[in-house]
Amino acid sequence: MKQSLDTAQLFAFFGNSKRRAAALTIGFLLIAAALWQFLVVPQQDVLTKAQEEANTRRGKQDAMEQLIRRKPLTDRTVATLEEQMASLEAEGYLTPLLNSYAMRCKALLDPIIEQTGLSLTQFSDHSQRMLQVPKVGAPEQLQARQLITCIGEGSYLQLLETVEAVEARYPLAVLAGLRLVPTADPQRHAVQMIWEWPTKGKLRSSLLPAKKGSKK
């Protein structure tokens, strides 16, 4: 028995119009499937990736445009806060200089003692005094008083002029302590002043007792 059809048998098989139409239909379907698989599907993948990339870029563009629209408002807000902070600092709200409150105090007092002639050579800060706040409605950022000890020497008049000038220039600063010790020169005294300045304290959450079972 032959395993394949010869030419005559193939013509005889496809000589029938119905069989020929069915064979053509199947052939077209196979060609269409092949074209779809190798041409249309890859192009769809490319289009899908391009659409996703376009959406991503559009999202980034929208975010940038929102930031650009908000920038003037942000700049105004920052400028307002900086003005408020500068105003407080001008009245004696102490902020660290090189991570040191003593250095900031020295920077504030140097122009004054240069005019009065009082000599202050040592500045040292102490632990802050936290301001009391109500138990209900207390802010997260607490305020404190920072003590700075200033040591030097000068005449009684120079000391008096310095204290008056500091209190006039920085109304938020308070002279919390004063000590005079006579020296060999009766016109000069060893001076120890303690100035108390308002400053930013700790966060309220850092002062609350740790909850049971929580790690420190």
Coordinates of C-alpha atoms in Angstrom, one line a residue:
M1 CA 0.0 0.0 0.0
K2 CA 1.4 3.4 -1.0
Q3 CA 2.2 5.8 1.9
S4 CA 1.7 9.0 -0.2
L5 CA -0.6 10.3 -3.0
D6 CA 0.8 10.6 -6.5
T7 CA 0.2 13.5 -8.8
A8 CA -2.9 12.1 -10.4
Q9 CA -4.5 11.3 -7.1
L10 CA -3.8 14.9 -5.9
F11 CA -5.5 16.3 -9.0
A12 CA -8.4 14.0 -8.5
F13 CA -8.7 14.9 -4.8
F14 CA -8.6 18.7 -5.4
G15 CA -10.6 18.5 -8.6
N16 CA -13.8 18.7 -6.5
S17 CA -14.8 22.4 -6.1
K18 CA -15.8 22.0 -2.5
R19 CA -12.6 20.3 -1.5
R20 CA -10.6 22.9 -3.4
A21 CA -12.5 25.7 -1.6
A22 CA -11.9 24.1 1.8
A23 CA -8.2 23.6 1.1
L24 CA -7.9 27.3 0.0
T25 CA -9.8 28.4 3.1
I26 CA -7.5 26.4 5.4
G27 CA -4.5 27.7 3.5
F28 CA -5.6 31.3 4.0
L29 CA -6.2 30.7 7.6
L30 CA -2.8 29.2 8.2
I31 CA -1.2 32.1 6.3
A32 CA -3.2 34.6 8.4
A33 CA -2.3 32.9 11.6
A34 CA 1.4 32.9 10.7
L35 CA 1.2 36.6 9.8
W36 CA -0.6 37.4 13.0
Q37 CA 1.9 35.5 15.1
F38 CA 5.1 36.8 13.5
L39 CA 4.0 40.3 12.4
V40 CA 1.0 41.6 14.4
V41 CA 1.8 40.2 17.9
P42 CA 5.3 41.6 18.0
Q43 CA 4.1 45.0 16.9
Q44 CA 1.4 44.9 19.6
D45 CA 4.0 44.2 22.2
V46 CA 6.1 47.2 20.9
L47 CA 3.0 49.4 21.0
T48 CA 2.1 48.3 24.5
K49 CA 5.6 49.0 25.8
A50 CA 5.6 52.4 24.1
Q51 CA 2.3 53.2 25.6
E52 CA 3.5 52.2 29.1
E53 CA 6.6 54.3 28.7
A54 CA 4.6 57.3 27.5
N55 CA 2.3 57.0 30.5
T56 CA 5.3 56.9 32.8
R57 CA 6.8 59.9 31.2
R58 CA 3.5 61.7 31.3
G59 CA 3.1 60.9 35.0
K60 CA 6.6 62.3 35.7
Q61 CA 5.9 65.4 33.7
D62 CA 2.6 66.0 35.6
A63 CA 4.5 65.6 38.9
M64 CA 7.2 68.1 37.8
E65 CA 4.5 70.6 36.6
Q66 CA 2.8 70.3 40.0
L67 CA 6.2 71.0 41.8
I68 CA 6.8 73.9 39.5
R69 CA 3.4 75.3 40.3
R70 CA 4.0 74.9 44.0
K71 CA 7.5 76.3 44.0
P72 CA 6.5 80.0 44.3
L73 CA 4.3 79.1 47.2
T74 CA 7.1 77.1 48.8
D75 CA 9.6 79.9 48.3
R76 CA 7.2 82.4 49.9
T77 CA 6.6 80.0 52.8
V78 CA 10.4 79.5 53.4
A79 CA 11.0 83.2 53.1
T80 CA 8.3 84.0 55.7
L81 CA 9.7 81.4 58.1
E82 CA 13.3 82.7 57.6
E83 CA 12.1 86.3 58.3
Q84 CA 10.3 85.1 61.5
M85 CA 13.4 83.2 62.6
A86 CA 15.7 86.2 61.9
S87 CA 13.3 88.4 63.9
L88 CA 13.4 86.1 66.9
E89 CA 17.2 85.7 66.7
A90 CA 17.5 89.5 66.5
E91 CA 15.7 89.7 69.9
G92 CA 17.8 87.0 71.5
Y93 CA 16.3 83.6 70.5
L94 CA 19.5 81.5 70.7
T95 CA 20.4 79.1 67.9
P96 CA 23.6 77.0 67.9
L97 CA 26.7 78.2 66.1
L98 CA 28.9 75.3 65.0
N99 CA 26.7 73.1 67.2
S100 CA 27.5 75.3 70.2
Y101 CA 25.2 77.6 72.1
A102 CA 28.3 79.2 73.8
M103 CA 29.8 80.1 70.5
R104 CA 26.5 81.8 69.4
C105 CA 26.4 83.7 72.7
K106 CA 30.0 84.9 72.1
A107 CA 29.2 86.0 68.6
L108 CA 26.3 88.0 69.9
L109 CA 28.2 89.6 72.8
D110 CA 31.5 90.3 71.0
P111 CA 30.3 93.5 69.3
I112 CA 28.9 94.8 72.5
I113 CA 31.9 94.2 74.8
E114 CA 34.1 95.6 72.1
Q115 CA 32.3 98.9 72.5
T116 CA 32.1 98.8 76.4
G117 CA 35.6 97.5 76.9
L118 CA 34.6 94.6 79.1
S119 CA 36.9 91.6 78.6
L120 CA 35.1 88.2 78.3
T121 CA 37.4 85.3 77.6
Q122 CA 35.4 82.2 78.5
F123 CA 31.9 81.1 77.4
S124 CA 30.4 77.8 78.5
D125 CA 26.9 76.4 78.2
H126 CA 24.8 74.4 80.7
S127 CA 21.9 72.0 80.4
Q128 CA 18.7 73.5 79.2
R129 CA 15.8 74.5 81.4
M130 CA 12.6 73.1 79.8
L131 CA 9.6 75.4 79.9
Q132 CA 6.5 73.9 81.6
V133 CA 3.7 73.2 79.2
P134 CA 0.1 72.2 79.8
K135 CA -0.6 68.5 79.9
V136 CA -3.4 68.9 77.3
G137 CA -2.7 70.5 74.0
A138 CA 1.1 70.7 74.5
P139 CA 3.0 71.2 71.2
E140 CA 5.3 68.6 69.9
Q141 CA 8.2 71.0 69.7
L142 CA 9.0 72.3 73.2
Q143 CA 10.8 75.5 74.1
A144 CA 13.6 75.9 76.7
R145 CA 16.0 78.4 78.3
Q146 CA 19.7 78.0 77.7
L147 CA 22.1 79.2 80.3
I148 CA 25.5 80.5 79.2
T149 CA 28.3 81.4 81.7
C150 CA 30.6 84.2 80.6
I151 CA 33.8 84.8 82.5
G152 CA 36.2 87.8 82.2
E153 CA 37.2 91.0 83.9
G154 CA 36.6 94.8 83.7
S155 CA 35.5 97.8 85.7
Y156 CA 32.1 98.1 87.4
L157 CA 31.1 100.8 84.9
Q158 CA 32.1 98.6 81.9
L159 CA 30.0 95.7 83.5
L160 CA 27.0 98.0 84.0
E161 CA 27.2 99.3 80.4
T162 CA 27.5 95.8 79.1
V163 CA 24.5 94.5 80.9
E164 CA 22.4 97.5 79.8
A165 CA 23.5 97.1 76.2
V166 CA 22.8 93.4 76.1
E167 CA 19.3 93.8 77.6
A168 CA 18.5 96.6 75.2
R169 CA 19.8 94.8 72.1
Y170 CA 18.4 91.4 73.0
P171 CA 15.2 91.8 75.1
L172 CA 14.6 88.1 75.3
A173 CA 17.9 87.5 77.1
V174 CA 17.9 87.6 80.9
L175 CA 20.8 88.1 83.3
A176 CA 20.3 85.1 85.6
G177 CA 23.4 85.5 87.7
L178 CA 26.3 87.9 88.4
R179 CA 29.5 87.6 90.5
L180 CA 32.2 90.1 91.1
V181 CA 35.6 89.3 92.7
P182 CA 38.1 92.1 93.5
T183 CA 41.6 91.9 91.9
A184 CA 44.9 93.5 92.7
D185 CA 43.7 96.5 90.6
P186 CA 40.9 98.2 92.6
Q187 CA 39.5 99.5 89.3
R188 CA 39.0 96.1 87.8
H189 CA 37.0 93.0 89.0
A190 CA 36.9 89.4 87.9
V191 CA 33.4 89.0 86.4
Q192 CA 31.2 85.9 86.1
M193 CA 27.8 86.5 84.3
I194 CA 25.2 83.9 83.6
W195 CA 22.9 84.8 80.7
E196 CA 19.7 82.9 80.1
W197 CA 18.5 82.8 76.5
P198 CA 15.3 81.3 74.9
T199 CA 15.9 78.5 72.5
K200 CA 14.4 75.4 70.9
G201 CA 14.0 72.5 73.4
K202 CA 13.4 68.8 73.0
L203 CA 10.5 67.1 71.3
R204 CA 7.7 66.3 73.6
S205 CA 7.7 62.6 72.4
S206 CA 11.3 62.2 73.6
L207 CA 10.3 63.1 77.1
L208 CA 7.3 60.7 77.4
P209 CA 8.0 57.5 79.4
A210 CA 8.6 54.5 77.2
K211 CA 5.7 52.1 76.8
K212 CA 6.0 48.7 78.3
G213 CA 7.5 46.2 76.0
S214 CA 8.9 48.8 73.7
K215 CA 12.6 49.0 72.9
K216 CA 14.5 52.1 73.9

